[in-house]
Tab-separated table of C-alpha atoms in Angstrom:
chain	number	residue	atom	x	y	z
T	1	MET	CA	90.965	96.457	108.961
T	2	LEU	CA	91.705	100.059	107.959
T	3	PRO	CA	94.403	102.229	109.627
T	4	ILE	CA	93.019	105.583	110.745
T	5	ASN	CA	95.527	106.839	113.331
T	6	THR	CA	98.750	105.946	115.111
T	7	ASP	CA	100.509	106.498	118.416
T	8	ALA	CA	103.889	106.610	116.648
T	9	PRO	CA	105.667	109.936	117.257
T	10	VAL	CA	104.658	112.425	114.557
T	11	TYR	CA	107.358	115.087	114.424
T	12	HIS	CA	106.085	116.787	111.253
T	13	PHE	CA	102.568	117.764	110.169
T	14	PRO	CA	101.506	115.556	107.191
T	15	TYR	CA	101.216	118.288	104.557
T	16	ALA	CA	102.392	115.991	101.747
T	17	THR	CA	100.058	113.170	102.746
T	18	ILE	CA	97.092	115.555	102.691
T	19	GLY	CA	98.256	116.958	99.356
T	20	LEU	CA	98.588	113.470	97.844
T	21	ILE	CA	95.116	112.549	99.083
T	22	ALA	CA	93.698	115.703	97.471
T	23	THR	CA	95.586	115.121	94.206
T	24	THR	CA	94.441	111.507	94.027
T	25	THR	CA	90.836	112.532	94.639
T	26	VAL	CA	90.977	115.171	91.887
T	27	THR	CA	92.528	112.619	89.531
T	28	PHE	CA	89.685	110.216	90.278
T	29	ILE	CA	87.186	112.893	89.252
T	30	ILE	CA	89.155	113.811	86.110
T	31	THR	CA	89.328	110.167	85.020
T	32	GLY	CA	85.573	109.725	85.260
T	33	GLY	CA	85.641	107.655	88.417
T	34	GLY	CA	88.073	105.175	86.905
T	35	ARG	CA	86.007	104.484	83.792
T	36	SER	CA	87.309	103.850	80.299
T	37	PRO	CA	88.223	105.703	78.130
T	38	TYR	CA	89.015	108.520	80.603
T	39	VAL	CA	91.398	106.427	82.659
T	40	ASP	CA	93.058	104.439	79.859
T	41	ASP	CA	96.094	106.712	79.503
T	42	TRP	CA	96.826	106.442	83.228
T	43	VAL	CA	97.161	102.635	83.388
T	44	LEU	CA	100.469	100.927	84.168
T	45	GLU	CA	100.690	98.528	81.220
T	46	TYR	CA	102.674	95.304	81.359
T	47	ASP	CA	103.007	94.594	77.630
T	48	GLN	CA	104.549	97.874	76.394
T	49	GLY	CA	108.086	97.655	77.793
T	50	LEU	CA	109.292	100.235	80.302
T	51	THR	CA	107.129	103.379	80.343
T	52	PRO	CA	108.341	105.708	83.135
T	53	LEU	CA	105.446	108.157	82.824
T	54	GLN	CA	103.027	105.355	83.716
T	55	TRP	CA	105.000	104.591	86.874
T	56	ILE	CA	103.750	107.941	88.185
T	57	SER	CA	100.352	108.309	86.506
T	58	SER	CA	99.066	104.909	87.605
T	59	VAL	CA	99.474	105.604	91.322
T	60	PHE	CA	97.044	108.538	91.150
T	61	ALA	CA	94.273	106.765	89.192
T	62	HIS	CA	91.846	104.212	90.635
T	63	ALA	CA	89.337	101.734	89.277
T	64	GLY	CA	86.320	102.650	91.435
T	65	ILE	CA	85.139	104.497	94.523
T	66	GLY	CA	85.783	101.574	96.887
T	67	HIS	CA	89.306	101.166	95.515
T	68	LEU	CA	89.928	104.889	95.971
T	69	ILE	CA	88.589	105.168	99.529
T	70	ALA	CA	90.454	102.112	100.835
T	71	ASN	CA	93.745	103.308	99.356
T	72	LEU	CA	93.303	106.858	100.662
T	73	ILE	CA	92.692	105.539	104.179
T	74	PHE	CA	95.869	103.442	103.965
T	75	LEU	CA	97.777	106.460	102.627
T	76	TRP	CA	96.587	108.551	105.563
T	77	GLY	CA	97.407	105.908	108.180
T	78	PHE	CA	100.918	105.125	107.018
T	79	GLY	CA	101.589	108.619	105.722
T	80	LEU	CA	101.256	109.749	109.340
T	81	VAL	CA	103.987	107.327	110.403
T	82	VAL	CA	106.439	107.886	107.547
T	83	GLU	CA	105.949	111.591	106.842
T	84	GLY	CA	105.779	112.157	110.588
T	85	LYS	CA	109.405	111.063	110.774
T	86	LEU	CA	110.676	112.660	107.555
T	87	GLY	CA	108.847	115.941	106.985
T	88	TRP	CA	106.884	116.800	103.857
T	89	VAL	CA	109.811	117.467	101.497
T	90	LYS	CA	111.568	114.158	102.102
T	91	PHE	CA	108.281	112.269	102.189
T	92	LEU	CA	107.130	113.666	98.853
T	93	GLY	CA	110.436	112.696	97.255
T	94	LEU	CA	110.183	109.271	98.872
T	95	PHE	CA	106.621	108.758	97.583
T	96	PHE	CA	107.675	109.381	93.994
T	97	LEU	CA	110.796	107.240	94.441
T	98	LEU	CA	108.637	104.366	95.663
T	99	ALA	CA	106.251	104.899	92.732
T	100	ILE	CA	109.193	104.676	90.323
T	101	LEU	CA	110.699	101.604	91.978
T	102	ASN	CA	107.352	99.796	92.125
T	103	GLY	CA	106.474	100.673	88.525
T	104	LEU	CA	109.897	99.634	87.258
T	105	LEU	CA	109.776	96.354	89.173
T	106	GLN	CA	106.251	95.519	88.039
T	107	GLN	CA	106.882	96.209	84.357
T	108	SER	CA	110.166	94.277	84.548
T	109	VAL	CA	108.831	91.085	86.122
T	110	ALA	CA	105.075	90.842	85.428
T	111	GLY	CA	105.601	89.061	82.114
T	112	LEU	CA	107.604	86.342	83.868
T	113	PHE	CA	104.515	85.185	85.768
T	114	PRO	CA	101.669	83.088	84.347
T	115	ASN	CA	98.319	84.718	83.570
T	116	PHE	CA	99.491	88.260	84.262
T	117	SER	CA	96.965	91.030	83.663
T	118	MET	CA	97.615	93.638	80.978
T	119	GLY	CA	97.911	96.477	83.479
T	120	GLN	CA	96.865	97.976	86.780
T	121	LEU	CA	95.769	101.167	88.498
T	122	GLY	CA	96.200	102.429	92.042
T	123	ASN	CA	98.939	103.036	94.566
T	124	SER	CA	98.592	99.843	96.616
T	125	GLY	CA	102.179	98.822	95.814
T	126	VAL	CA	103.437	102.144	97.179
T	127	LEU	CA	101.135	101.813	100.198
T	128	TYR	CA	102.579	98.403	101.016
T	129	SER	CA	106.032	99.977	100.708
T	130	LEU	CA	105.015	102.619	103.263
T	131	MET	CA	103.579	99.904	105.507
T	132	ALA	CA	106.840	97.949	105.346
T	133	MET	CA	108.849	101.084	106.120
T	134	SER	CA	106.599	101.703	109.121
T	135	LEU	CA	107.291	98.137	110.192
T	136	VAL	CA	111.042	98.798	110.048
T	137	TRP	CA	110.869	102.169	111.808
T	138	ALA	CA	108.083	101.699	114.365
T	139	PRO	CA	107.156	98.009	114.735
T	140	LEU	CA	105.790	98.211	118.271
T	141	ASN	CA	103.859	101.435	117.871
T	142	GLU	CA	100.140	100.964	117.415
T	143	MET	CA	97.719	101.677	114.604
T	144	THR	CA	94.177	102.644	115.488
T	145	CYS	CA	92.057	100.582	113.106
T	146	PHE	CA	88.484	100.641	111.899
T	147	MET	CA	86.605	97.494	110.924
T	148	LEU	CA	83.000	97.021	109.853
T	149	ILE	CA	81.584	93.583	110.620
T	150	GLY	CA	78.069	93.302	109.331
T	151	PHE	CA	76.630	96.691	110.224
T	152	HIS	CA	78.654	97.035	113.438
T	153	PRO	CA	81.701	99.362	113.411
T	154	TYR	CA	84.674	98.508	115.616
T	155	VAL	CA	87.659	100.708	116.508
T	156	PHE	CA	90.678	99.041	118.107
T	157	GLN	CA	94.477	99.185	118.319
T	158	VAL	CA	97.043	96.727	117.020
T	159	THR	CA	100.812	97.012	116.722
T	160	ILE	CA	102.248	97.920	113.337
T	161	VAL	CA	104.105	94.605	113.261
T	162	PHE	CA	100.821	92.707	113.777
T	163	PHE	CA	99.022	94.822	111.164
T	164	SER	CA	101.811	94.287	108.616
T	165	ILE	CA	102.140	90.551	109.191
T	166	PHE	CA	98.357	90.195	108.974
T	167	TYR	CA	98.123	91.836	105.549
T	168	VAL	CA	101.312	90.374	104.102
T	169	GLY	CA	100.298	86.949	105.395
T	170	ILE	CA	96.874	87.145	103.743
T	171	ASP	CA	98.408	88.271	100.443
T	172	PHE	CA	101.034	85.537	100.548
T	173	LEU	CA	98.372	82.918	101.283
T	174	LEU	CA	96.157	84.110	98.418
T	175	ALA	CA	99.122	84.305	96.033
T	176	TRP	CA	100.096	80.757	96.968
T	177	LEU	CA	96.544	79.446	96.547
T	178	PHE	CA	96.364	80.955	93.044
T	179	GLY	CA	99.764	79.642	92.008
T	180	PHE	CA	101.681	82.918	92.362
T	181	HIS	CA	100.105	84.456	89.266
T	182	TRP	CA	100.855	88.156	88.781
T	183	SER	CA	97.926	89.682	90.637
T	184	SER	CA	97.020	92.320	93.214
T	185	GLU	CA	98.507	90.068	95.894
T	186	MET	CA	101.846	89.888	94.092
T	187	ILE	CA	101.817	93.674	93.564
T	188	HIS	CA	101.285	94.099	97.314
T	189	LEU	CA	104.079	91.662	98.199
T	190	SER	CA	106.546	93.241	95.772
T	191	GLY	CA	105.691	96.668	97.177
T	192	ALA	CA	106.342	95.433	100.714
T	193	ILE	CA	109.752	94.079	99.658
T	194	VAL	CA	110.693	97.413	98.072
T	195	GLY	CA	109.629	99.369	101.159
T	196	PHE	CA	111.370	97.003	103.569
T	197	PHE	CA	114.753	97.469	101.887
T	198	VAL	CA	114.327	101.222	101.324
T	199	GLY	CA	113.364	101.577	104.994
T	200	ILE	CA	116.478	99.727	106.130
T	201	VAL	CA	118.750	101.772	103.832
T	202	MET	CA	117.307	105.070	105.057
T	203	LEU	CA	117.655	103.942	108.661
T	204	LYS	CA	121.294	102.956	108.142
T	205	LEU	CA	122.001	106.308	106.464
T	206	ASN	CA	120.410	108.205	109.388
T	207	GLN	CA	117.797	109.764	107.087
T	208	VAL	CA	114.907	109.277	109.496
T	209	ASP	CA	114.022	110.592	112.974
T	210	CYS	CA	113.530	107.231	114.624
T	211	GLU	CA	113.545	106.453	118.346
């Protein structure tokens, strides 16, 4: 279920979202499509202490074409909602803030979990943060979603609250089934927690155009 559009009010054209999509695509090409050794210096590593540069680099690099495309679609869908309420300057600052917070959190806690991987690529933590912020700011607005079942494409609308609960619920279930090891599911859940609290703080500080 991929988000491709929204009926949430978009007060600002998504210049930053488009720019981030372009930058991420160029990075994918530069890093050889996510192949080692081209991508090795971009990885967020969990066994090297705190490495702030990796908090930024890792969100622009991806492990394969499917990983890239799925994340770019999510960035577009929720970039529309969040940047649409903030404008490109605030949104760009927010994106890097979320990258820093997610990277810091992951490198701080990953070693506390059993069977944690040595590192990760991609901006899915930041995307879950944007999804959670959209949940706070526009829960009843709808996302237009695309789903491919077999060879049949379907386009339909669901509320942002349904979309968010669906994905967070699946990740929580998978994390529970695998014993809450540090995994993609835990990265998604931690990203959602970060975005939820940042969204509330920004709302309380009147930093967002929210009906």
